[in-house]
Short mmCIF file of C-alpha atoms in Angstrom, two decimals:
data_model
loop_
_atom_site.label_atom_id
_atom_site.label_comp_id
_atom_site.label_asym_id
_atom_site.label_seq_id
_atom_site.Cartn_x
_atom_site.Cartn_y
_atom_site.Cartn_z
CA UNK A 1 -15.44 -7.42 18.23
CA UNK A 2 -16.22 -3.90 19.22
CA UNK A 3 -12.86 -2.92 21.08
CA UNK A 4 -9.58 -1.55 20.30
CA UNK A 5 -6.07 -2.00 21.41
CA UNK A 6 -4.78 0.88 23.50
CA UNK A 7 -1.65 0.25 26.47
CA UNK A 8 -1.56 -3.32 26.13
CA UNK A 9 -5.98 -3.55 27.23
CA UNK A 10 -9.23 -4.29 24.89
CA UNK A 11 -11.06 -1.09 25.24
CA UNK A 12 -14.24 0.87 23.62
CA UNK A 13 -14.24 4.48 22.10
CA UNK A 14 -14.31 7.07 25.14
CA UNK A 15 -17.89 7.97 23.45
CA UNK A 16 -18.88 4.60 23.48
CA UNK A 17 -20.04 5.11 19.82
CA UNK A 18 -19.46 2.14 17.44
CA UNK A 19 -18.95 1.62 13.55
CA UNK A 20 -20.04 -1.32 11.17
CA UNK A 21 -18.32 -3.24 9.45
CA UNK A 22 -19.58 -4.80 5.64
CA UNK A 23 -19.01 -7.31 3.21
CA UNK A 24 -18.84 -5.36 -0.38
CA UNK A 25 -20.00 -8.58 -1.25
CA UNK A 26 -23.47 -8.56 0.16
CA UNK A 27 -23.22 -5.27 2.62
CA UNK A 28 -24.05 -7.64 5.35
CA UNK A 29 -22.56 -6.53 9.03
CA UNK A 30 -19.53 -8.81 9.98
CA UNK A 31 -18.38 -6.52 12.52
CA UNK A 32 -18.34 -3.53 14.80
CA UNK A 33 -15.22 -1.64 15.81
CA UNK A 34 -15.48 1.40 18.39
CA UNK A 35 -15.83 4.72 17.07
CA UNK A 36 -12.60 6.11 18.25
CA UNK A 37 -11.90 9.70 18.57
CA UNK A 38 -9.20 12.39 19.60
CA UNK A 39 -9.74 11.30 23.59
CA UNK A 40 -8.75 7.37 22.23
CA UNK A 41 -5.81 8.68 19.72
CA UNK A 42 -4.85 10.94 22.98
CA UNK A 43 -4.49 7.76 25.00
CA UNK A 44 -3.36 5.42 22.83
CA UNK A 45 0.13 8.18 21.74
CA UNK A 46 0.49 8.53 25.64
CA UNK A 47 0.68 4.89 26.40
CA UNK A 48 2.69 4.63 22.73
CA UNK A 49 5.18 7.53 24.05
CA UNK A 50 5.08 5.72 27.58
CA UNK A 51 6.73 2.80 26.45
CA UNK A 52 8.64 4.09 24.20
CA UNK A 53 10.37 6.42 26.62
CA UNK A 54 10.53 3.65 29.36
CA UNK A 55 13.70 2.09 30.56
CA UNK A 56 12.84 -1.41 29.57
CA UNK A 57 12.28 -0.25 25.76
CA UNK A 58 15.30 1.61 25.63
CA UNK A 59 17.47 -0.95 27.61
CA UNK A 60 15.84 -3.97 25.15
CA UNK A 61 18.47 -5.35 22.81
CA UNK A 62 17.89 -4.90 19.14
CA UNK A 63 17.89 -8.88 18.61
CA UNK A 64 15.58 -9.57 21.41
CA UNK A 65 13.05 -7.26 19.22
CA UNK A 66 13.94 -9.11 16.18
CA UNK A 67 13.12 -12.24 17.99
CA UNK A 68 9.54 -11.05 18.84
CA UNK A 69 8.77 -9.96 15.46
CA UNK A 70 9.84 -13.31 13.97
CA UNK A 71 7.70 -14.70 16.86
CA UNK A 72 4.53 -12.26 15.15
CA UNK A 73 5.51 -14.12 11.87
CA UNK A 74 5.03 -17.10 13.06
CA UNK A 75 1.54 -16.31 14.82
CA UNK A 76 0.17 -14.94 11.38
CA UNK A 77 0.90 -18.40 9.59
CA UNK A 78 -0.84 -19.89 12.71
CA UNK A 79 -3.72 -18.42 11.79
CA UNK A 80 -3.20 -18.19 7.86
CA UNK A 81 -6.48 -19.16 6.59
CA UNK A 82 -8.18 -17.12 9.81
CA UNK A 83 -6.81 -14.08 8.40
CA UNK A 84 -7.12 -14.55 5.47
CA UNK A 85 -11.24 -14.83 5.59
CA UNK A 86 -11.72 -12.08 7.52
CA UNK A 87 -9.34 -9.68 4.98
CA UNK A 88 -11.65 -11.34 1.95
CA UNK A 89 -14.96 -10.69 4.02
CA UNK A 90 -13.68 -6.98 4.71
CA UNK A 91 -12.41 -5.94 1.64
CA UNK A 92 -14.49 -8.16 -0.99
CA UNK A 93 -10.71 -9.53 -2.77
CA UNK A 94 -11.00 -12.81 -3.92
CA UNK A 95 -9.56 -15.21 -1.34
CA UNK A 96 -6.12 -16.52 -3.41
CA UNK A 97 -5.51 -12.64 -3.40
CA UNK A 98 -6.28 -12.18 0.59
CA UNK A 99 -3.71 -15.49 1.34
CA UNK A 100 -1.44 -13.85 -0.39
CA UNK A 101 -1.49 -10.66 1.13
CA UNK A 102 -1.39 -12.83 5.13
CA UNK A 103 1.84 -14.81 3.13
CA UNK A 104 3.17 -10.48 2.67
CA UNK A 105 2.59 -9.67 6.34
CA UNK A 106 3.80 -13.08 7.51
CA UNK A 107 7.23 -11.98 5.09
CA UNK A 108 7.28 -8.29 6.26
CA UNK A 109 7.49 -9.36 9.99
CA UNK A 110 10.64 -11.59 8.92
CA UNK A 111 12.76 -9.96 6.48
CA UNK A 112 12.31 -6.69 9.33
CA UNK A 113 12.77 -9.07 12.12
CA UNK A 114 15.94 -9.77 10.28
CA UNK A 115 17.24 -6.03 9.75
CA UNK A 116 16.43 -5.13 13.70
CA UNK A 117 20.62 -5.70 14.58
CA UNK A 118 22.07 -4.31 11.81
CA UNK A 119 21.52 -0.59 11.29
CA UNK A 120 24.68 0.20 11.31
CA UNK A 121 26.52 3.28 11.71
CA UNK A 122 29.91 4.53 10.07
CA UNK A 123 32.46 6.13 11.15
CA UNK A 124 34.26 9.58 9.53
CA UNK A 125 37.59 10.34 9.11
CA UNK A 126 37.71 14.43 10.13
CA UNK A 127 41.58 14.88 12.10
CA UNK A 128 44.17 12.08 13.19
CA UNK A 129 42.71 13.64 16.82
CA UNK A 130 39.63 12.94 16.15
CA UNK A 131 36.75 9.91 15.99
CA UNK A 132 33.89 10.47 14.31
CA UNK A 133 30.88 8.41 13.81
CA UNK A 134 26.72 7.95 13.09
CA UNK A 135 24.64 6.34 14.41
CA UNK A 136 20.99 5.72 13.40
CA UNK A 137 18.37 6.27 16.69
CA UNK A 138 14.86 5.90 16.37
CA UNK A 139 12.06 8.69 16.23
CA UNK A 140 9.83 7.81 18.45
CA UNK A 141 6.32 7.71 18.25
CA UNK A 142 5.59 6.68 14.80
CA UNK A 143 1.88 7.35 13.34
CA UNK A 144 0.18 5.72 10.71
CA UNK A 145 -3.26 5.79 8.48
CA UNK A 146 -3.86 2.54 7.04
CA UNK A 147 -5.95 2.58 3.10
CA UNK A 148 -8.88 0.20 2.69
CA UNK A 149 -7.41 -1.64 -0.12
CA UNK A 150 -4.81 -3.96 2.04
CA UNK A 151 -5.38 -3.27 5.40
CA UNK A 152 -3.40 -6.26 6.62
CA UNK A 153 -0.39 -6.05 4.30
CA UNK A 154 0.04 -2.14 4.55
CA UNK A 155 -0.53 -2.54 8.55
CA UNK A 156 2.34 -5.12 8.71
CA UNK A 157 4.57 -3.39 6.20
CA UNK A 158 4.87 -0.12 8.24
CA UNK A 159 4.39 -1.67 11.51
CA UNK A 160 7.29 -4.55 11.11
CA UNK A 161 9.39 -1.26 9.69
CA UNK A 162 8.92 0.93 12.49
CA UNK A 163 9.33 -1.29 15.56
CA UNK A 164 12.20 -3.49 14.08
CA UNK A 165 14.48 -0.10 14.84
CA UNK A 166 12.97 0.78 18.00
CA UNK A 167 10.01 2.83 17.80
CA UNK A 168 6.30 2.44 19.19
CA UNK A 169 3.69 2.57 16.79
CA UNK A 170 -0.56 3.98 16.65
CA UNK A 171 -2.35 2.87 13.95
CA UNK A 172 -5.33 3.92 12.53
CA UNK A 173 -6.99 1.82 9.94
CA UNK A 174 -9.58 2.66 7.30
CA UNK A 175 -12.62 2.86 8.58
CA UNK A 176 -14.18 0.53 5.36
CA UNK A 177 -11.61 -2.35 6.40
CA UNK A 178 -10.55 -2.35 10.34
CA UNK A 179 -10.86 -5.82 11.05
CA UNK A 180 -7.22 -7.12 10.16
CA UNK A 181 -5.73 -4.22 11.74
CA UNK A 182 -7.74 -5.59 15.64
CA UNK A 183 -6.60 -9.17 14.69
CA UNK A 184 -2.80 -7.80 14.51
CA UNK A 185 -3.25 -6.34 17.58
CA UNK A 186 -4.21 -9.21 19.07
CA UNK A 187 -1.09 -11.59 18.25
CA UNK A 188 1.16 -8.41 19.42
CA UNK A 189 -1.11 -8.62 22.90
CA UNK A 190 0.40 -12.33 23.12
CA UNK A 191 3.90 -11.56 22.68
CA UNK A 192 5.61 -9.63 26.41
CA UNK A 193 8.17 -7.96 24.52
CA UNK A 194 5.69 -6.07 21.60
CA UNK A 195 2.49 -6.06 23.98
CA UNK A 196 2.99 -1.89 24.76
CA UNK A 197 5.01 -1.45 21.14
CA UNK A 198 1.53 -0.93 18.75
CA UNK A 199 -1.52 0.60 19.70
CA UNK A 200 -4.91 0.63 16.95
CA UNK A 201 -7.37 2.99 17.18
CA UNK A 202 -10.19 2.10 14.75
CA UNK A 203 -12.21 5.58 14.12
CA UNK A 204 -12.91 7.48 10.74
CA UNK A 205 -10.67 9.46 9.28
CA UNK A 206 -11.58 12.78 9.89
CA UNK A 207 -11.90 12.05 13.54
CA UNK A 208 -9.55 9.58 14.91
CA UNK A 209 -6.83 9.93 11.67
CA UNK A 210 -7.18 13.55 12.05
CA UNK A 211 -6.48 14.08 15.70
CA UNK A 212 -3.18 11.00 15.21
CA UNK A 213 -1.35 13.63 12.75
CA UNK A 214 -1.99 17.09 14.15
CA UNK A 215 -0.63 15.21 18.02
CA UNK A 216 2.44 17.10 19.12
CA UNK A 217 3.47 13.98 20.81
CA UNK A 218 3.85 12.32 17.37
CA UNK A 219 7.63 12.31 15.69
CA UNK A 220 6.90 10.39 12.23
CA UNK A 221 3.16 10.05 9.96
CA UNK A 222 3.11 7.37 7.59
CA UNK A 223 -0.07 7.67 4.90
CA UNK A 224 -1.16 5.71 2.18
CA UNK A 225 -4.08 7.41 0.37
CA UNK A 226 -5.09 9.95 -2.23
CA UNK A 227 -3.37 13.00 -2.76
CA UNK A 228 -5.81 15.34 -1.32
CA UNK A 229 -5.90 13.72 1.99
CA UNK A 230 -2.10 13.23 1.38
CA UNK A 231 -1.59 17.37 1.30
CA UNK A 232 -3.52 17.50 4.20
CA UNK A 233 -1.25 14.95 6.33
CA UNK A 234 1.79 17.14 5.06
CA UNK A 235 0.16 20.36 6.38
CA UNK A 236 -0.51 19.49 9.63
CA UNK A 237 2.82 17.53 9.76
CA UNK A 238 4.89 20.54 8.55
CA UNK A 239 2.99 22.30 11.74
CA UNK A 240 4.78 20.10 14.29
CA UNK A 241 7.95 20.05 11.82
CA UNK A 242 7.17 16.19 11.34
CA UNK A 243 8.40 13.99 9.10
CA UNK A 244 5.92 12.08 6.74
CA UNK A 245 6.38 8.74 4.39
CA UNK A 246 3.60 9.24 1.79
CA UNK A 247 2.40 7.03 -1.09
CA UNK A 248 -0.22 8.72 -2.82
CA UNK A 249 -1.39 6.54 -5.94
CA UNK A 250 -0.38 6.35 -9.38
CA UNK A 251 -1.51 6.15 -12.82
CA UNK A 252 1.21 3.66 -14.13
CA UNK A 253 2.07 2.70 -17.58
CA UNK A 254 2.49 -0.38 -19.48
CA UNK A 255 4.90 0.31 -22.26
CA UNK A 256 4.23 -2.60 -24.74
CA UNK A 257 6.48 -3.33 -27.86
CA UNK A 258 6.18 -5.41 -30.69
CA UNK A 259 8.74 -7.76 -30.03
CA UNK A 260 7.62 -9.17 -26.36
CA UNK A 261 5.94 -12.47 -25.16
CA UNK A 262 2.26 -11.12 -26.54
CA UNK A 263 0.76 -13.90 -24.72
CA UNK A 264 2.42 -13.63 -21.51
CA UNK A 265 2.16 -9.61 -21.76
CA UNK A 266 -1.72 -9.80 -21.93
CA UNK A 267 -1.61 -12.44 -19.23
CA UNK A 268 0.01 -9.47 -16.81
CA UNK A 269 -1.59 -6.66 -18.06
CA UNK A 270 -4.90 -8.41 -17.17
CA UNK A 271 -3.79 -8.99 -13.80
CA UNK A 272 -2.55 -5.64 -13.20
CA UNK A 273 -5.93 -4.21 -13.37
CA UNK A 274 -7.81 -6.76 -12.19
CA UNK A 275 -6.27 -7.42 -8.90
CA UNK A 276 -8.00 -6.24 -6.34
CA UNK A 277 -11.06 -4.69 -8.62
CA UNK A 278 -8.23 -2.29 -9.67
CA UNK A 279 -8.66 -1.10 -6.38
CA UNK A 280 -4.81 -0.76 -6.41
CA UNK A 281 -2.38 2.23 -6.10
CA UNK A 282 0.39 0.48 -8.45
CA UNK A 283 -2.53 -1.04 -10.81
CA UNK A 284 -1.51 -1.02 -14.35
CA UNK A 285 -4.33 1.14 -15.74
CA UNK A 286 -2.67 2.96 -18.56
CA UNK A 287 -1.91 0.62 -21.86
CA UNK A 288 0.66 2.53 -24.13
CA UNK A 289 1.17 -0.05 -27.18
CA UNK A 290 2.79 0.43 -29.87
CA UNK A 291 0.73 0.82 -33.23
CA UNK A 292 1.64 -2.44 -34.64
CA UNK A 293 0.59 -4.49 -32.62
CA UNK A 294 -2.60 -2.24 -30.63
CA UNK A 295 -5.50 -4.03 -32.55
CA UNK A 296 -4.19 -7.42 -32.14
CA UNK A 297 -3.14 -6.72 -28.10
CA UNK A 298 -6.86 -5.49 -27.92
CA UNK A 299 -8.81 -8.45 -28.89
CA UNK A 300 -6.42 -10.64 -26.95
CA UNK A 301 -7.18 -8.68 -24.02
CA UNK A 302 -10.87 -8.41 -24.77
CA UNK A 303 -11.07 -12.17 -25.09
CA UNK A 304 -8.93 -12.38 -21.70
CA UNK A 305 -11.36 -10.23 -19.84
CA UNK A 306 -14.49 -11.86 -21.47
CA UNK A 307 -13.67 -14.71 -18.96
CA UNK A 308 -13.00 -13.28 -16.01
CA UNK A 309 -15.30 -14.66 -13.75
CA UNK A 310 -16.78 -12.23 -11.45
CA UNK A 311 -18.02 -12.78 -8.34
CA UNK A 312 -17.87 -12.62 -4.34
CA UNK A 313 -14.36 -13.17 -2.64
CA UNK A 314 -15.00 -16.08 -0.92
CA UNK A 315 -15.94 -17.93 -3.92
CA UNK A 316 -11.84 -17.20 -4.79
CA UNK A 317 -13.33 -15.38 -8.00
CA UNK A 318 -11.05 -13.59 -10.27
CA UNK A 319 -13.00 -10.18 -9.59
CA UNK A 320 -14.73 -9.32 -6.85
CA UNK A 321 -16.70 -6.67 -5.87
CA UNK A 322 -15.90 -2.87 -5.49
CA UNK A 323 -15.38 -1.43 -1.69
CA UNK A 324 -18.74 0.88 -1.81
CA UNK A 325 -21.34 2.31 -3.52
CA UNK A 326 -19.89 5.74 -3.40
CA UNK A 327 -16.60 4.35 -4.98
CA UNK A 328 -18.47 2.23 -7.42
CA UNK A 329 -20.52 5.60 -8.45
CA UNK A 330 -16.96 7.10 -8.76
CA UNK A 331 -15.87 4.81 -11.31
CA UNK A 332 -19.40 5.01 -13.37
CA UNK A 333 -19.06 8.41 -13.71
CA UNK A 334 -15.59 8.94 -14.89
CA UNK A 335 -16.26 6.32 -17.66
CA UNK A 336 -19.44 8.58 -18.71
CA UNK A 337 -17.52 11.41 -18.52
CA UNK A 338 -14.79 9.84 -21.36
CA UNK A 339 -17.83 8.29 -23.39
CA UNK A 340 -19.20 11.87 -23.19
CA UNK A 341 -15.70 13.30 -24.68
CA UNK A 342 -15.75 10.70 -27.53
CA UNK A 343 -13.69 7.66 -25.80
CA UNK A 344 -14.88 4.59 -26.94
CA UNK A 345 -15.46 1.08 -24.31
CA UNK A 346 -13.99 -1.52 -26.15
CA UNK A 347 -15.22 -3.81 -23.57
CA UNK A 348 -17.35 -3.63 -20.10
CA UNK A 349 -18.15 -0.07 -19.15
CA UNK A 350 -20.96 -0.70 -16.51
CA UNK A 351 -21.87 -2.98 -13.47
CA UNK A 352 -21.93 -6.18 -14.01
CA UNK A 353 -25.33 -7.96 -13.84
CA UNK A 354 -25.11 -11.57 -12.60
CA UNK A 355 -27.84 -13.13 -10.81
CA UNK A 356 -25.41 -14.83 -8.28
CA UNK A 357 -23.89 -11.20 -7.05
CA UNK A 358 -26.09 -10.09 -4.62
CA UNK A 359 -26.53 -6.75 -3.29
CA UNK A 360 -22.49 -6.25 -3.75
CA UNK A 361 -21.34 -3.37 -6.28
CA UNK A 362 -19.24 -5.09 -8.88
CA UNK A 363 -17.67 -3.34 -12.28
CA UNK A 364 -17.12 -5.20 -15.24
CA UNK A 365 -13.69 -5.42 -16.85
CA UNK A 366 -13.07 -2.06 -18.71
CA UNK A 367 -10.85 -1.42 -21.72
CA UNK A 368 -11.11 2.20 -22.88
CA UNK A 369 -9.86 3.80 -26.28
CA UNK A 370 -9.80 7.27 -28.16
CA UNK A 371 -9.27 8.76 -25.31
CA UNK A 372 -6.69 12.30 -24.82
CA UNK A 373 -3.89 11.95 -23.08
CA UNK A 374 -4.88 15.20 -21.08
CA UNK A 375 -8.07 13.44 -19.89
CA UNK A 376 -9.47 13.41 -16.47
CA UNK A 377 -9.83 9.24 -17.41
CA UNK A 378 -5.80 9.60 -18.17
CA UNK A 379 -4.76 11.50 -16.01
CA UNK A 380 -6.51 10.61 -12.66
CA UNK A 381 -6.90 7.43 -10.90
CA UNK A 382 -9.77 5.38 -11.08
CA UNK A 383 -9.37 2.60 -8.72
CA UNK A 384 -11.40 0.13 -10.72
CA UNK A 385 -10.61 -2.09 -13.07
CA UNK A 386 -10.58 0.35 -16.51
CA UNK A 387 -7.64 0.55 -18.47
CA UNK A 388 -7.36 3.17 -21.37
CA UNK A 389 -4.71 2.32 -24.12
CA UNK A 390 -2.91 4.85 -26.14
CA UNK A 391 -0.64 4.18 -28.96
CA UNK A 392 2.77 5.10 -30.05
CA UNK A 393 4.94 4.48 -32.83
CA UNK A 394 8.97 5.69 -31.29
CA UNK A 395 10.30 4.78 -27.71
CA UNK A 396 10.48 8.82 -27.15
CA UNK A 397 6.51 8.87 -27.68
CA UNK A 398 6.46 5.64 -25.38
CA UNK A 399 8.30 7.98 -22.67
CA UNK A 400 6.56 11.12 -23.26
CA UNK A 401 2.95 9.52 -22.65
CA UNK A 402 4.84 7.43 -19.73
CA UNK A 403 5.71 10.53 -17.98
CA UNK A 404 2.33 12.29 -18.87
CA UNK A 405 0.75 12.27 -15.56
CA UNK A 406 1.51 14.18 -12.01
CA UNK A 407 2.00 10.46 -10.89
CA UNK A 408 4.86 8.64 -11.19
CA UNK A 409 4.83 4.88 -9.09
CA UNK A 410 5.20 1.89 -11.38
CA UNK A 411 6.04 1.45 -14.86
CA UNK A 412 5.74 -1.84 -16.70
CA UNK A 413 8.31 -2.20 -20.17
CA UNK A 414 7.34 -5.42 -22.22
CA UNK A 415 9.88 -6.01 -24.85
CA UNK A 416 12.75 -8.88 -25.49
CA UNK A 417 15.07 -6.34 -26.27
CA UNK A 418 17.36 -5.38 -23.34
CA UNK A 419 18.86 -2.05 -24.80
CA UNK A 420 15.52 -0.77 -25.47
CA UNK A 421 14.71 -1.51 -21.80
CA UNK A 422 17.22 0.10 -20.00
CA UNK A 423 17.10 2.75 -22.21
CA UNK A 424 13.63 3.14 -21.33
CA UNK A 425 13.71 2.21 -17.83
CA UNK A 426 16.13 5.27 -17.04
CA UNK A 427 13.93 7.74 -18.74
CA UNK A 428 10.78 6.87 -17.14
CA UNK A 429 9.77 8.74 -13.96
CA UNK A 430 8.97 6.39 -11.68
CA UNK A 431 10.13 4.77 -8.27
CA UNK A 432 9.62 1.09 -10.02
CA UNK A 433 10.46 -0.15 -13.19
CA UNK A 434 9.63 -3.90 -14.05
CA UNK A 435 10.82 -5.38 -17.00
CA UNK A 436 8.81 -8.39 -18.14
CA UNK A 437 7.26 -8.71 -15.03
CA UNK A 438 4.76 -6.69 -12.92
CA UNK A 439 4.92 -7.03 -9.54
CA UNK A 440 7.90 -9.00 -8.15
CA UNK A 441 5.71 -11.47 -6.24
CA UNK A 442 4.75 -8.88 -3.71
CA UNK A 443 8.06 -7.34 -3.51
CA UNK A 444 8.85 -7.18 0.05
CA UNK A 445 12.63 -6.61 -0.40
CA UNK A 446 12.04 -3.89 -3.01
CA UNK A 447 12.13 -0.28 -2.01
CA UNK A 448 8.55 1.19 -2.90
CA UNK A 449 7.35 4.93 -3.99
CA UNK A 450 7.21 7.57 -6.19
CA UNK A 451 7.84 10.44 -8.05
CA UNK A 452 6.27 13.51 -8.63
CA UNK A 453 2.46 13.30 -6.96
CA UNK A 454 3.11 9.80 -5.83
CA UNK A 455 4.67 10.21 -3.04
CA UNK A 456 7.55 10.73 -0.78
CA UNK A 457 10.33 8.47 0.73
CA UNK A 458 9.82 4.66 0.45
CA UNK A 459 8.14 1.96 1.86
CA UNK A 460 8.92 -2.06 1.85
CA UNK A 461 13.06 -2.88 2.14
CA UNK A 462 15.89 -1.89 3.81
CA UNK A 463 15.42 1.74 2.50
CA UNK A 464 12.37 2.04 4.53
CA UNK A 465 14.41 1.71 7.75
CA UNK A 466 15.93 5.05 6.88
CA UNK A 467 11.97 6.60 7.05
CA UNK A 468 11.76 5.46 10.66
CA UNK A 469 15.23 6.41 11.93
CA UNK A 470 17.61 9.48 12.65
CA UNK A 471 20.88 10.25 12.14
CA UNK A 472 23.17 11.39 15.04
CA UNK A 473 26.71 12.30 14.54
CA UNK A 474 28.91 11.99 17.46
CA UNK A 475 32.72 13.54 17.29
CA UNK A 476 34.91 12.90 20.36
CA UNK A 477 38.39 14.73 20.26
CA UNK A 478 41.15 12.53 21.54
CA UNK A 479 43.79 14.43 24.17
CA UNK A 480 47.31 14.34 23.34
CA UNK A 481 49.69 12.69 25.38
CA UNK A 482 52.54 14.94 26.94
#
């Protein structure tokens, strides 16, 4: 591969310095991407502010730009199972999980495609001599860091956003997981109309994601990532005065009550920390269930996670392996460090040893108990698949440990009844609620974020059109007539 996308040509890094490219599953080299630095992001925000600032952009009709990103849609299903392989050979997902995330790019490029004509504007009633209205313009030169953990679906999400109301876009994808982010680029390189609209820089993040935010040429930084690296997108945006979309993580809850589905409960509560080796910002990793039913919910979920079979991506396994070996020593260690304050594994704990995994770093299922509320293990996020239960006896101790950490991104309520879960669901700080249901099969149309440490503004639906556009009033005094 070894090239990025920069003004519409297939270039190396200015060093010529390159990056590889591994399967968590194996650490075998699949690929090379250039080793991009603040001479590429330089480029690539010229030629992004170029064309952005070019007649034919500004001229092009808001449908004609809808039209090319249903046209992108339609290229990603082209090449479905394509994408796909190379999204389960980069991030080590099992492969059900990676066609689902190419079916959530495929989606974001249409339902964005579809918004492109109608941002509206309104109009303001101020004198009888005067019309006043708003309209919505966009900002310009819109940057964004892409996580490891779904390069392709994140990529598209932001990207679909962001050019469907007129702006030009430089992306920088993880470092751990370029791959999807080049194969984007290349549909968009197909397609007249988008081919100067999105420009990827692959580089690490300290280098080429550094230099993208602190560019004075850059009007909008979208992040996905950990809060630390978060604050440190917000301080050198703040230093242009630039506006930032940031989802930072979560710990999220699942509030369980003795009168829901137990079955289908432990069914979702698997899969919300399983998916994606828990390697996911909205993962359900904290269990809050209430006392009566705790021990039984445990050994159904024990006996649920006792079959999970674990195993490389591309065998479509249920679990697959962790990114790296520094993230997979992350995980270790926080579970010692709760063992060490008295928290006891129910379940899992370690890596898991089977002959068939290779050189790969894969973590067993983890259920965690006895742990304090004001532990690092409950407070912090893991990003494996360990989930710590707590229990509770009154809805207010259901919302009190709900609202216990300095995240607030997704809550899960399990319960039949509907009182209790709107009473619950308005109490609970947190920019998604699901009610018997986790997830909203991908949730495209639903406006995602945070409170609190989470994040701010929101990704995914029409409200993230308002992250990538500016109001203008415009007041225009009528004369009188003599």
């Amino acid at each position: 591969m070894n090239r990025m996308y920069i003004n519409g040509n297939w270039v190396k890094s200015v060093s010529g310095e390159i990056i590889l490219s591994y399967n968590p599953a194996n650490h075998e080299v699949i690929g090379t991407v250039p080793r991009g630095g603040k001479e590429d992001i330089d480029l690539a925000v010229e030629a992004a502010k170029n064309v952005f600032e070019s007649s034919e952009w500004q001229s092009l009709k808001p449908s004609i730009r809808g039209n090319a990103l249903y046209e992108v849609a339609r290229k990603v299903r082209e090449r479905f199972e394509d994408l796909a392989m190379i999204e389960t050979l980069d991030t080590g997902k099992p492969l059900s999980q990676a066609r689902s995330d190419v079916e959530s790019s495929a989606r974001y490029f249409e339902y964005y495609a579809g918004m492109a004509d109608k941002m509206f504007g309104e109009t303001i009633p101020v004198a009888p001599n005067v019309i006043d209205y708003t309209v919505r313009e966009p900002m310009g030169v819109c940057a964004q860091i892409i996580p490891w953990n779904y390069p392709l679906q994140i990529t598209s999400r932001g990207v679909a956003a962001a050019i469907a109301v007129g702006n030009t876009v430089v992306v920088k994808p993880a470092e751990d997981t370029p791959l999807s982010a080049i194969k984007l680029a290349e549909i968009f390189s197909e397609i007249e109309v988008l081919r100067g609209a999105l420009q990827v820089v692959t580089g690490y993040g300290s280098e080429a994601g550094a230099a993208l935010v602190n560019h004075p040429d850059v009007n909008h930084i979208t992040f996905t990532g950990s809060v630390s690296t978060g604050t440190s997108v917000m301080i050198s945006a703040a230093k242009n005065i630039v506006p930032v979309t940031l989802e930072l993580g979560g710990k999220s809850p699942q509030i369980v009550f003795p009168d829901c589905d137990l079955d289908e409960t432990v069914t979702w509560v698997t899969r919300a920390i399983i998916q994606n080796a828990g390697q996911t910002c909205s993962a359900g990793s904290r269990l809050l269930v209430h006392s009566k039913i705790k021990d039984e919910m445990i050994e159904k979920l024990a006996e649920r996670m006792k079959r999970i079979k674990i195993g490389p991506g591309i065998n479509d396994s249920e679990l697959g392996p962790i990114i790296s070996k520094r993230q997979f020593e992350r995980i270790l260690s926080m579970v010692e460090r709760a063992k060490e304050l008295g928290a006891r594994v129910i379940i899992g704990g370690k890596q898991a040893k089977v002959e068939e995994l290779g050189e790969g770093y894969y973590f067993e299922p983890t259920i965690i108990e006895n742990v304090s509320p004001s532990s690092e293990i409950a407070q912090e996020e893991v990003f494996g698949p360990v989930l710590t239960v707590f229990e509770f006896d009154t809805e207010e101790e259901a919302i009190n440990l709900a609202n216990g950490t300095s995240y607030g991104l997704v809550t899960g309520i399990w319960t039949n009844d509907l009182s209790r879960a709107h009473r619950i669901a308005s109490k609970v700080k947190s920019g998604q609620v699901f009610i018997n249901d986790y997830g909203a099969a991908g949730g495209v149309e639903l406006p995602f974020g945070g409170y609190k440490k989470s994040g701010i503004g929101r990704e995914k639906g029409v409200e993230a059109l308002q992250n990538y556009t500016q109001l203008k009033n415009i007041a225009i005094k009528i004369k009188s007539v003599d």
